[in-house]
Each structure stands twice: as structure tokens, then as C-alpha cells.
């Protein structure tokens, strides 16, 4: 079901002004706390009325400030999953889900059984919410929401209160459920890993405005602004001067990094002499082994730096390299076995390659 909206609302000095359109996608609305993500969901659902704009579901306008249309929440057929689950404590799992299906359903029992199986609640049908774990409550709440056959599904940080292992399983569950029930879905999160795993499309919001939206790969690897690059974990964001542009390649000079060659797809690149930002993700930086001959693909953008910090991050290690004479640091993320194999430790000088095809130039 297509969903489109262009909504504006002021809360004192804070103002939301966003517009998007999507079909049966799973869109992640991603950004820092306080950016306005939850308020956007509330305006789409009808909990909060926009000051101006419209919300369209399919061919129906459920809100339009110009014509005065403002469908109540119950008529919009929007499923809204809150952080606190909002299950009925006096009802069993089966009864909670059946309540979502409503009296109008001709085969409530069959519908509930289907959703119980889909959300991995088989065997828990007669339990009450107090007898469920956090993950089981969340799956029950999702099943009840799906039972109402919503046209749009809104998920407000649904996994934030759960531990890491449970969150991992529920994320996988959500993708599987969305494949089975391809409902137009917007999920709000400020968790970077969650956004990357779930977001087939991602919209990055900052200060009430969408800074960039598009496919996951475009947003994560081709950020449109410095803020987007920062929000999506591209720690390595630098500034330089364009020294040359030639056949899809831009040459940038930076006081500490030296001459950097970056891949510039398409047309409309920066002009010579322009100040630009450029970035590269930490996991895309290559450490050059001293006993290996350089491959032709990594001849450019060779930088030497001293490891000044090393921090474990589960299966990976995060290293910070100090380069040049200033305060420039490069963040490198490597698998643990690579760190061990190369004996990478604080104080060691190493060389790294910033492959030009992995560098993204930000024009604005």
C-alpha cells in the first residue's frame, strides 16, 4: 500500500518539515535522539495533528490541512507498535492476538494460529503477558497488530528495551515477517546496526528534517552531507581542496593526508579550487603488510600513521591512527584475527590504503 506524506508542525522553536513516499517497503527512520522521529510517526497515525500538509494511504487522503480532512486513528487502518508493547494483562497470548483480529474476522482462530506460528509463539497461547519474556511480549504485540490487517505498520524503537541477543533474533523475525506480510512499514531507531540490518530504505532525519533518504547502500556509502556521514558511522570525514578533476577522478589535497585521489561517478563534480569534504568508512580501510608487494589497486592514497588507540568491539578491533603533524586521526576497524596476525598494537607505525573507489566526496 502506497504511503505519502508532506507534514509540518512547530513545537516552540523546534519545527518538523518532512515529506516522503513509499510503497510496501520497510523504511528505517534513523537519526539522533530528539530529531523528531517519533513525532513523525504520531502525525502519520493521527495521534498528533500536523499544522499543515497531507497524509495519503493508497488513493485516500487521511489528512489534508487544505480541505480539512482528518480521519480519526481507528479509520486509518494503521498499526502502531509502541515501545511498551501495550498488551492487555488480563488476556492470554491467544486472546490478545484475537482481539487484534476483531469480531469482523470470519476465521479468527485460523488467523491467530497463523500469526502464532509466524511469530514463534507456538506453545505460549494460554500464557498471560506477565508470564512472557520481553522478546515474547514484543512478538505477541506485533502479532496482535498484524491481526488487524493494517495498511501501514509503524514501529517506534520496538527493540530498544531488549538485550542484544534478543534484539538480533527479533530483527531477523521482523524481516521474515515483512516478507510474509509485505506491509508498508516505517521503523524508528537510533541504533546504527539496527538501521543497517533492517533498512532496505533509510531516511536520515536531523532537527526535524530529512537530510537524505534512499537505498541502504546509497545512504551508508554515499552520504549527502557531513551530518549524514557522521550519523551513519563514517568517522573518517576530512576536508580538502580540489586540485584536479579528470575522467571520473577527483584529486584532493589535505595538509595531513597529502594528495588523495577519489572516485567521482557521474557528472557535476566539484570545481578546481573548491573546498570539499570527503569520507571513508573505517571497515573499508586496508592495512598494508610490510612483507607484501603493493597491489596495483592500492598504489594511491598510501598513508602512514601511528596507532594511538586500540579498542575491542566484539569480533572487531577499532584502531585510531595519528597522521601528519596536526591532530588528524584515522579510524580503522579490523577483524580480531587480522589485528593478532599483524601484531597491531599501540605505538606501532603502520601504512594503510584509502582505496579511491571507497572514498566518497561530499559536495555539500
mmCIF file of C-alpha atoms in Angstrom:
data_model
loop_
_atom_site.group_PDB
_atom_site.id
_atom_site.type_symbol
_atom_site.label_atom_id
_atom_site.label_comp_id
_atom_site.label_asym_id
_atom_site.label_seq_id
_atom_site.Cartn_x
_atom_site.Cartn_y
_atom_site.Cartn_z
ATOM 1 C CA UNK A 1 0.000 0.000 0.000
ATOM 2 C CA UNK A 2 1.458 3.350 -1.016
ATOM 3 C CA UNK A 3 2.084 5.871 1.741
ATOM 4 C CA UNK A 4 2.854 9.511 1.054
ATOM 5 C CA UNK A 5 3.115 12.459 3.387
ATOM 6 C CA UNK A 6 4.225 16.068 3.463
ATOM 7 C CA UNK A 7 3.752 17.331 7.001
ATOM 8 C CA UNK A 8 4.827 20.338 9.026
ATOM 9 C CA UNK A 9 4.443 21.160 12.684
ATOM 10 C CA UNK A 10 6.030 23.604 15.109
ATOM 11 C CA UNK A 11 6.726 22.911 18.764
ATOM 12 C CA UNK A 12 8.046 26.230 20.011
ATOM 13 C CA UNK A 13 11.417 26.711 18.318
ATOM 14 C CA UNK A 14 11.512 23.117 17.071
ATOM 15 C CA UNK A 15 9.894 22.512 13.692
ATOM 16 C CA UNK A 16 9.201 19.324 11.760
ATOM 17 C CA UNK A 17 9.076 19.631 7.985
ATOM 18 C CA UNK A 18 9.270 16.276 6.197
ATOM 19 C CA UNK A 19 7.954 14.631 3.051
ATOM 20 C CA UNK A 20 8.344 11.073 1.776
ATOM 21 C CA UNK A 21 6.600 8.484 -0.352
ATOM 22 C CA UNK A 22 6.975 4.701 -0.226
ATOM 23 C CA UNK A 23 5.100 1.557 -1.194
ATOM 24 C CA UNK A 24 5.428 -1.802 0.573
ATOM 25 C CA UNK A 25 8.988 -1.021 1.641
ATOM 26 C CA UNK A 26 10.476 -1.416 5.080
ATOM 27 C CA UNK A 27 11.804 2.083 5.702
ATOM 28 C CA UNK A 28 14.033 2.870 8.671
ATOM 29 C CA UNK A 29 13.699 6.388 10.026
ATOM 30 C CA UNK A 30 17.127 6.905 11.530
ATOM 31 C CA UNK A 31 18.722 9.741 13.443
ATOM 32 C CA UNK A 32 19.835 11.015 16.850
ATOM 33 C CA UNK A 33 17.559 11.282 19.865
ATOM 34 C CA UNK A 34 15.400 14.387 19.733
ATOM 35 C CA UNK A 35 15.466 14.623 15.932
ATOM 36 C CA UNK A 36 11.665 14.234 15.672
ATOM 37 C CA UNK A 37 11.360 10.587 14.591
ATOM 38 C CA UNK A 38 8.576 9.572 16.991
ATOM 39 C CA UNK A 39 6.636 12.774 16.316
ATOM 40 C CA UNK A 40 6.602 11.924 12.616
ATOM 41 C CA UNK A 41 5.034 8.525 13.370
ATOM 42 C CA UNK A 42 2.446 10.171 15.594
ATOM 43 C CA UNK A 43 1.494 12.620 12.855
ATOM 44 C CA UNK A 44 1.189 9.855 10.261
ATOM 45 C CA UNK A 45 -1.013 7.797 12.591
ATOM 46 C CA UNK A 46 -3.219 10.697 13.672
ATOM 47 C CA UNK A 47 -2.176 10.793 17.322
ATOM 48 C CA UNK A 48 -0.782 14.280 16.694
ATOM 49 C CA UNK A 49 -2.265 16.586 14.065
ATOM 50 C CA UNK A 50 0.185 18.375 11.733
ATOM 51 C CA UNK A 51 -0.125 22.141 11.406
ATOM 52 C CA UNK A 52 -0.222 21.756 7.626
ATOM 53 C CA UNK A 53 0.297 19.218 4.878
ATOM 54 C CA UNK A 54 -1.217 15.873 3.957
ATOM 55 C CA UNK A 55 -1.011 12.126 4.626
ATOM 56 C CA UNK A 56 -2.141 9.732 1.883
ATOM 57 C CA UNK A 57 -2.607 5.961 2.160
ATOM 58 C CA UNK A 58 -3.220 4.341 -1.191
ATOM 59 C CA UNK A 59 -5.532 6.710 -3.030
ATOM 60 C CA UNK A 60 -7.145 8.004 0.179
ATOM 61 C CA UNK A 61 -6.146 11.207 1.920
ATOM 62 C CA UNK A 62 -6.451 10.577 5.637
ATOM 63 C CA UNK A 63 -5.216 14.073 6.471
ATOM 64 C CA UNK A 64 -5.237 17.247 4.399
ATOM 65 C CA UNK A 65 -4.947 20.650 6.015
ATOM 66 C CA UNK A 66 -6.234 22.419 2.891
ATOM 67 C CA UNK A 67 -9.538 20.535 2.666
ATOM 68 C CA UNK A 68 -9.980 19.859 6.387
ATOM 69 C CA UNK A 69 -9.760 16.052 6.083
ATOM 70 C CA UNK A 70 -8.615 14.457 9.334
ATOM 71 C CA UNK A 71 -9.564 10.791 9.626
ATOM 72 C CA UNK A 72 -9.530 9.506 13.213
ATOM 73 C CA UNK A 73 -6.906 6.941 14.140
ATOM 74 C CA UNK A 74 -9.294 3.993 14.065
ATOM 75 C CA UNK A 75 -10.276 4.728 10.444
ATOM 76 C CA UNK A 76 -6.753 4.986 9.055
ATOM 77 C CA UNK A 77 -6.038 1.252 9.407
ATOM 78 C CA UNK A 78 -2.544 1.932 10.710
ATOM 79 C CA UNK A 79 -0.843 -0.497 13.060
ATOM 80 C CA UNK A 80 1.273 1.301 15.669
ATOM 81 C CA UNK A 81 3.629 -0.782 17.810
ATOM 82 C CA UNK A 82 4.768 1.100 20.891
ATOM 83 C CA UNK A 83 7.932 0.564 22.913
ATOM 84 C CA UNK A 84 5.979 -0.687 25.957
ATOM 85 C CA UNK A 85 4.014 -3.376 23.996
ATOM 86 C CA UNK A 86 0.614 -2.278 25.477
ATOM 87 C CA UNK A 87 -0.667 -5.850 25.802
ATOM 88 C CA UNK A 88 -3.872 -6.463 27.779
ATOM 89 C CA UNK A 89 -2.647 -8.011 31.073
ATOM 90 C CA UNK A 90 -5.904 -9.892 31.702
ATOM 91 C CA UNK A 91 -5.825 -11.623 28.289
ATOM 92 C CA UNK A 92 -3.769 -14.597 27.159
ATOM 93 C CA UNK A 93 -1.493 -14.523 24.128
ATOM 94 C CA UNK A 94 -4.268 -16.077 22.046
ATOM 95 C CA UNK A 95 -6.862 -13.591 23.318
ATOM 96 C CA UNK A 96 -4.582 -10.588 22.760
ATOM 97 C CA UNK A 97 -3.987 -11.578 19.146
ATOM 98 C CA UNK A 98 -7.661 -12.454 18.620
ATOM 99 C CA UNK A 99 -8.615 -9.012 19.912
ATOM 100 C CA UNK A 100 -6.491 -7.518 17.138
ATOM 101 C CA UNK A 101 -8.321 -9.643 14.567
ATOM 102 C CA UNK A 102 -11.663 -8.218 15.745
ATOM 103 C CA UNK A 103 -15.183 -9.592 15.551
ATOM 104 C CA UNK A 104 -15.408 -8.912 11.819
ATOM 105 C CA UNK A 105 -12.920 -11.687 11.050
ATOM 106 C CA UNK A 106 -14.700 -14.783 9.860
ATOM 107 C CA UNK A 107 -11.947 -17.211 10.858
ATOM 108 C CA UNK A 108 -10.350 -15.683 13.937
ATOM 109 C CA UNK A 109 -8.906 -18.936 15.243
ATOM 110 C CA UNK A 110 -7.181 -19.790 11.964
ATOM 111 C CA UNK A 111 -5.795 -16.266 11.730
ATOM 112 C CA UNK A 112 -4.425 -16.387 15.265
ATOM 113 C CA UNK A 113 -2.809 -19.781 14.707
ATOM 114 C CA UNK A 114 -1.120 -18.496 11.558
ATOM 115 C CA UNK A 115 0.291 -15.472 13.386
ATOM 116 C CA UNK A 116 1.306 -17.508 16.444
ATOM 117 C CA UNK A 117 3.356 -19.752 14.175
ATOM 118 C CA UNK A 118 4.821 -16.845 12.232
ATOM 119 C CA UNK A 119 5.930 -15.001 15.370
ATOM 120 C CA UNK A 120 7.340 -18.120 17.112
ATOM 121 C CA UNK A 121 4.760 -18.156 19.907
ATOM 122 C CA UNK A 122 3.593 -21.751 19.469
ATOM 123 C CA UNK A 123 3.018 -23.334 22.885
ATOM 124 C CA UNK A 124 2.572 -19.970 24.609
ATOM 125 C CA UNK A 125 -1.027 -19.324 23.529
ATOM 126 C CA UNK A 126 -2.501 -19.690 27.047
ATOM 127 C CA UNK A 127 0.106 -17.607 28.846
ATOM 128 C CA UNK A 128 -0.559 -14.134 30.170
ATOM 129 C CA UNK A 129 1.759 -11.184 29.467
ATOM 130 C CA UNK A 130 3.252 -11.382 32.971
ATOM 131 C CA UNK A 131 4.425 -14.912 32.116
ATOM 132 C CA UNK A 132 6.262 -13.844 28.967
ATOM 133 C CA UNK A 133 9.806 -12.616 28.405
ATOM 134 C CA UNK A 134 10.413 -9.215 26.847
ATOM 135 C CA UNK A 135 11.006 -10.732 23.419
ATOM 136 C CA UNK A 136 7.874 -12.870 23.636
ATOM 137 C CA UNK A 137 5.810 -9.822 24.626
ATOM 138 C CA UNK A 138 7.162 -7.921 21.653
ATOM 139 C CA UNK A 139 6.305 -10.746 19.248
ATOM 140 C CA UNK A 140 2.825 -11.023 20.753
ATOM 141 C CA UNK A 141 2.276 -7.279 20.335
ATOM 142 C CA UNK A 142 3.442 -7.492 16.727
ATOM 143 C CA UNK A 143 1.137 -10.462 16.039
ATOM 144 C CA UNK A 144 -1.825 -8.578 17.531
ATOM 145 C CA UNK A 145 -1.029 -5.564 15.354
ATOM 146 C CA UNK A 146 -0.781 -7.716 12.211
ATOM 147 C CA UNK A 147 -4.061 -9.436 13.073
ATOM 148 C CA UNK A 148 -5.883 -6.163 12.461
ATOM 149 C CA UNK A 149 -4.628 -6.241 8.839
ATOM 150 C CA UNK A 150 -3.206 -2.714 8.841
ATOM 151 C CA UNK A 151 -2.449 -0.896 5.622
ATOM 152 C CA UNK A 152 0.633 0.686 7.213
ATOM 153 C CA UNK A 153 2.776 -0.529 10.118
ATOM 154 C CA UNK A 154 4.624 1.941 12.369
ATOM 155 C CA UNK A 155 7.271 0.630 14.789
ATOM 156 C CA UNK A 156 8.667 3.036 17.380
ATOM 157 C CA UNK A 157 12.044 1.687 18.545
ATOM 158 C CA UNK A 158 10.421 -1.705 19.171
ATOM 159 C CA UNK A 159 13.585 -3.486 20.359
ATOM 160 C CA UNK A 160 15.240 -0.764 22.454
ATOM 161 C CA UNK A 161 14.378 -2.323 25.840
ATOM 162 C CA UNK A 162 15.682 -5.801 24.963
ATOM 163 C CA UNK A 163 19.135 -7.318 25.370
ATOM 164 C CA UNK A 164 21.450 -7.749 22.404
ATOM 165 C CA UNK A 165 20.803 -11.429 21.635
ATOM 166 C CA UNK A 166 17.024 -10.993 21.800
ATOM 167 C CA UNK A 167 17.231 -7.910 19.575
ATOM 168 C CA UNK A 168 19.215 -9.874 16.980
ATOM 169 C CA UNK A 169 16.568 -12.599 16.821
ATOM 170 C CA UNK A 170 13.696 -10.130 16.660
ATOM 171 C CA UNK A 171 15.333 -8.183 13.843
ATOM 172 C CA UNK A 172 15.586 -11.401 11.844
ATOM 173 C CA UNK A 173 11.968 -12.175 12.761
ATOM 174 C CA UNK A 174 10.825 -8.775 11.520
ATOM 175 C CA UNK A 175 12.499 -9.237 8.125
ATOM 176 C CA UNK A 176 10.961 -12.683 7.777
ATOM 177 C CA UNK A 177 7.523 -11.398 8.816
ATOM 178 C CA UNK A 178 7.761 -8.471 6.404
ATOM 179 C CA UNK A 179 8.485 -10.911 3.586
ATOM 180 C CA UNK A 180 5.364 -12.887 4.558
ATOM 181 C CA UNK A 181 3.273 -9.738 5.168
ATOM 182 C CA UNK A 182 4.712 -7.079 2.813
ATOM 183 C CA UNK A 183 3.044 -4.166 4.571
ATOM 184 C CA UNK A 184 4.342 -0.632 4.154
ATOM 185 C CA UNK A 185 6.449 -0.288 7.302
ATOM 186 C CA UNK A 186 8.306 2.559 8.991
ATOM 187 C CA UNK A 187 10.622 1.652 11.842
ATOM 188 C CA UNK A 188 12.193 4.293 14.061
ATOM 189 C CA UNK A 189 15.623 3.670 15.568
ATOM 190 C CA UNK A 190 18.785 5.466 16.612
ATOM 191 C CA UNK A 191 20.722 2.168 16.626
ATOM 192 C CA UNK A 192 23.166 2.155 13.712
ATOM 193 C CA UNK A 193 23.453 -1.638 13.482
ATOM 194 C CA UNK A 194 19.677 -1.999 13.542
ATOM 195 C CA UNK A 195 19.279 0.591 10.795
ATOM 196 C CA UNK A 196 21.781 -1.210 8.580
ATOM 197 C CA UNK A 197 20.280 -4.650 9.147
ATOM 198 C CA UNK A 198 16.619 -3.693 8.719
ATOM 199 C CA UNK A 199 16.635 -0.702 6.423
ATOM 200 C CA UNK A 200 16.084 -1.690 2.831
ATOM 201 C CA UNK A 201 15.430 2.022 2.546
ATOM 202 C CA UNK A 202 16.703 4.552 5.062
ATOM 203 C CA UNK A 203 15.710 8.133 5.781
ATOM 204 C CA UNK A 204 18.142 10.083 7.960
ATOM 205 C CA UNK A 205 16.424 12.779 9.992
ATOM 206 C CA UNK A 206 18.104 15.645 11.812
ATOM 207 C CA UNK A 207 16.461 18.580 13.581
ATOM 208 C CA UNK A 208 13.041 17.747 12.181
ATOM 209 C CA UNK A 209 14.157 17.457 8.555
ATOM 210 C CA UNK A 210 15.132 14.546 6.330
ATOM 211 C CA UNK A 211 18.747 15.112 5.274
ATOM 212 C CA UNK A 212 18.894 12.080 2.998
ATOM 213 C CA UNK A 213 16.701 9.163 2.012
ATOM 214 C CA UNK A 214 17.259 6.269 -0.337
ATOM 215 C CA UNK A 215 18.517 2.717 -0.575
ATOM 216 C CA UNK A 216 20.654 1.495 2.316
ATOM 217 C CA UNK A 217 23.828 1.292 0.205
ATOM 218 C CA UNK A 218 23.402 4.868 -1.041
ATOM 219 C CA UNK A 219 22.875 6.328 2.412
ATOM 220 C CA UNK A 220 25.617 4.345 4.161
ATOM 221 C CA UNK A 221 28.288 4.575 1.496
ATOM 222 C CA UNK A 222 27.360 7.789 -0.330
ATOM 223 C CA UNK A 223 26.264 10.261 2.360
ATOM 224 C CA UNK A 224 24.891 13.542 1.055
ATOM 225 C CA UNK A 225 26.079 15.743 3.953
ATOM 226 C CA UNK A 226 28.677 15.731 6.717
ATOM 227 C CA UNK A 227 25.909 15.231 9.281
ATOM 228 C CA UNK A 228 24.625 12.129 7.482
ATOM 229 C CA UNK A 229 28.179 10.778 7.254
ATOM 230 C CA UNK A 230 28.604 11.343 10.987
ATOM 231 C CA UNK A 231 25.250 9.803 11.948
ATOM 232 C CA UNK A 232 25.809 6.618 9.929
ATOM 233 C CA UNK A 233 29.205 5.939 11.481
ATOM 234 C CA UNK A 234 31.619 7.288 8.899
ATOM 235 C CA UNK A 235 34.105 8.514 11.467
ATOM 236 C CA UNK A 236 36.687 9.452 8.827
ATOM 237 C CA UNK A 237 35.407 12.778 7.490
ATOM 238 C CA UNK A 238 38.038 15.163 6.179
ATOM 239 C CA UNK A 239 38.225 18.491 4.371
ATOM 240 C CA UNK A 240 40.467 19.344 1.450
ATOM 241 C CA UNK A 241 40.951 21.456 -1.658
ATOM 242 C CA UNK A 242 40.223 20.130 -5.134
ATOM 243 C CA UNK A 243 43.476 20.167 -7.118
ATOM 244 C CA UNK A 244 42.207 18.392 -10.208
ATOM 245 C CA UNK A 245 39.280 16.607 -11.830
ATOM 246 C CA UNK A 246 39.888 14.078 -14.577
ATOM 247 C CA UNK A 247 37.715 11.304 -16.076
ATOM 248 C CA UNK A 248 35.705 10.405 -13.010
ATOM 249 C CA UNK A 249 38.563 11.057 -10.605
ATOM 250 C CA UNK A 250 38.977 13.993 -8.261
ATOM 251 C CA UNK A 251 42.325 14.897 -6.696
ATOM 252 C CA UNK A 252 42.144 16.497 -3.264
ATOM 253 C CA UNK A 253 44.918 17.927 -1.125
ATOM 254 C CA UNK A 254 44.840 17.805 2.668
ATOM 255 C CA UNK A 255 47.586 19.131 4.964
ATOM 256 C CA UNK A 256 47.963 15.858 6.920
ATOM 257 C CA UNK A 257 46.831 13.241 4.414
ATOM 258 C CA UNK A 258 48.640 14.721 1.427
ATOM 259 C CA UNK A 259 47.302 14.118 -2.081
ATOM 260 C CA UNK A 260 44.152 11.994 -2.122
ATOM 261 C CA UNK A 261 42.641 10.512 -5.269
ATOM 262 C CA UNK A 262 38.943 9.729 -5.056
ATOM 263 C CA UNK A 263 36.495 8.134 -7.466
ATOM 264 C CA UNK A 264 33.863 10.589 -8.683
ATOM 265 C CA UNK A 265 30.993 8.845 -10.518
ATOM 266 C CA UNK A 266 28.667 10.734 -12.815
ATOM 267 C CA UNK A 267 28.755 14.393 -13.721
ATOM 268 C CA UNK A 268 28.522 17.597 -11.777
ATOM 269 C CA UNK A 269 31.647 17.153 -9.666
ATOM 270 C CA UNK A 270 33.396 19.903 -7.708
ATOM 271 C CA UNK A 271 35.407 22.656 -9.396
ATOM 272 C CA UNK A 272 39.163 23.012 -9.072
ATOM 273 C CA UNK A 273 39.987 25.120 -6.035
ATOM 274 C CA UNK A 274 36.742 24.245 -4.248
ATOM 275 C CA UNK A 275 36.749 23.182 -0.599
ATOM 276 C CA UNK A 276 35.092 19.767 -0.225
ATOM 277 C CA UNK A 277 34.543 17.135 2.402
ATOM 278 C CA UNK A 278 35.394 13.507 1.754
ATOM 279 C CA UNK A 279 34.938 10.390 3.822
ATOM 280 C CA UNK A 280 35.647 6.677 4.054
ATOM 281 C CA UNK A 281 34.142 4.085 6.366
ATOM 282 C CA UNK A 282 36.507 2.561 8.986
ATOM 283 C CA UNK A 283 35.923 -1.020 7.804
ATOM 284 C CA UNK A 284 36.951 -0.133 4.239
ATOM 285 C CA UNK A 285 40.492 0.956 5.101
ATOM 286 C CA UNK A 286 43.184 -1.593 4.229
ATOM 287 C CA UNK A 287 46.276 -2.214 6.336
ATOM 288 C CA UNK A 288 49.346 -2.756 4.161
ATOM 289 C CA UNK A 289 51.511 -5.652 5.254
ATOM 290 C CA UNK A 290 55.205 -4.721 5.234
ATOM 291 C CA UNK A 291 56.184 -8.092 3.716
ATOM 292 C CA UNK A 292 53.793 -7.786 0.746
ATOM 293 C CA UNK A 293 54.368 -6.098 -2.606
ATOM 294 C CA UNK A 294 51.755 -3.401 -3.196
ATOM 295 C CA UNK A 295 48.946 -4.424 -5.497
ATOM 296 C CA UNK A 296 48.285 -2.074 -8.407
ATOM 297 C CA UNK A 297 44.855 -1.345 -6.955
ATOM 298 C CA UNK A 298 46.332 0.188 -3.783
ATOM 299 C CA UNK A 299 49.150 2.302 -5.215
ATOM 300 C CA UNK A 300 47.362 5.557 -4.416
ATOM 301 C CA UNK A 301 46.404 7.105 -1.079
ATOM 302 C CA UNK A 302 49.060 5.316 0.983
ATOM 303 C CA UNK A 303 49.210 6.913 4.424
ATOM 304 C CA UNK A 304 51.481 6.199 7.360
ATOM 305 C CA UNK A 305 50.302 6.660 10.907
ATOM 306 C CA UNK A 306 50.964 5.692 14.499
ATOM 307 C CA UNK A 307 48.442 3.566 16.373
ATOM 308 C CA UNK A 308 47.434 5.705 19.360
ATOM 309 C CA UNK A 309 44.360 3.781 20.460
ATOM 310 C CA UNK A 310 43.034 0.215 20.184
ATOM 311 C CA UNK A 311 39.617 -0.837 21.474
ATOM 312 C CA UNK A 312 37.886 -4.197 21.287
ATOM 313 C CA UNK A 313 34.424 -4.232 19.747
ATOM 314 C CA UNK A 314 33.226 -7.812 19.877
ATOM 315 C CA UNK A 315 34.601 -9.580 16.820
ATOM 316 C CA UNK A 316 36.493 -6.498 15.610
ATOM 317 C CA UNK A 317 39.064 -4.034 16.890
ATOM 318 C CA UNK A 318 38.920 -0.275 16.381
ATOM 319 C CA UNK A 319 42.276 1.423 15.873
ATOM 320 C CA UNK A 320 42.976 5.143 15.702
ATOM 321 C CA UNK A 321 45.986 6.277 13.707
ATOM 322 C CA UNK A 322 47.599 9.670 14.184
ATOM 323 C CA UNK A 323 48.802 11.012 10.845
ATOM 324 C CA UNK A 324 50.684 14.142 9.797
ATOM 325 C CA UNK A 325 51.734 16.901 12.156
ATOM 326 C CA UNK A 326 48.270 18.012 13.209
ATOM 327 C CA UNK A 327 45.505 16.327 15.180
ATOM 328 C CA UNK A 328 44.181 14.233 12.290
ATOM 329 C CA UNK A 329 43.093 10.739 13.296
ATOM 330 C CA UNK A 330 42.029 7.899 11.028
ATOM 331 C CA UNK A 331 39.664 5.287 12.417
ATOM 332 C CA UNK A 332 40.265 1.737 11.182
ATOM 333 C CA UNK A 333 38.064 -1.246 12.046
ATOM 334 C CA UNK A 334 39.578 -4.696 11.537
ATOM 335 C CA UNK A 335 38.647 -8.284 12.425
ATOM 336 C CA UNK A 336 40.368 -9.520 15.583
ATOM 337 C CA UNK A 337 42.327 -12.192 13.717
ATOM 338 C CA UNK A 338 43.894 -9.533 11.450
ATOM 339 C CA UNK A 339 44.963 -7.460 14.462
ATOM 340 C CA UNK A 340 46.525 -10.525 16.070
ATOM 341 C CA UNK A 341 48.173 -11.778 12.876
ATOM 342 C CA UNK A 342 49.795 -8.405 12.132
ATOM 343 C CA UNK A 343 50.608 -7.708 15.815
ATOM 344 C CA UNK A 344 48.947 -4.316 15.640
ATOM 345 C CA UNK A 345 49.447 -2.533 18.946
ATOM 346 C CA UNK A 346 49.563 0.995 20.334
ATOM 347 C CA UNK A 347 52.745 2.814 19.368
ATOM 348 C CA UNK A 348 53.339 0.922 16.153
ATOM 349 C CA UNK A 349 53.763 2.738 12.835
ATOM 350 C CA UNK A 350 51.735 1.200 10.007
ATOM 351 C CA UNK A 351 50.714 2.075 6.484
ATOM 352 C CA UNK A 352 47.125 1.988 5.293
ATOM 353 C CA UNK A 353 45.450 2.388 1.925
ATOM 354 C CA UNK A 354 42.376 4.516 1.309
ATOM 355 C CA UNK A 355 41.177 2.952 -1.937
ATOM 356 C CA UNK A 356 39.841 5.675 -4.157
ATOM 357 C CA UNK A 357 36.642 3.771 -5.011
ATOM 358 C CA UNK A 358 35.829 3.628 -1.274
ATOM 359 C CA UNK A 359 36.206 7.385 -0.750
ATOM 360 C CA UNK A 360 33.079 9.444 -1.144
ATOM 361 C CA UNK A 361 33.248 13.164 -1.919
ATOM 362 C CA UNK A 362 30.538 15.257 -0.269
ATOM 363 C CA UNK A 363 29.601 18.236 -2.415
ATOM 364 C CA UNK A 364 27.594 19.998 0.250
#
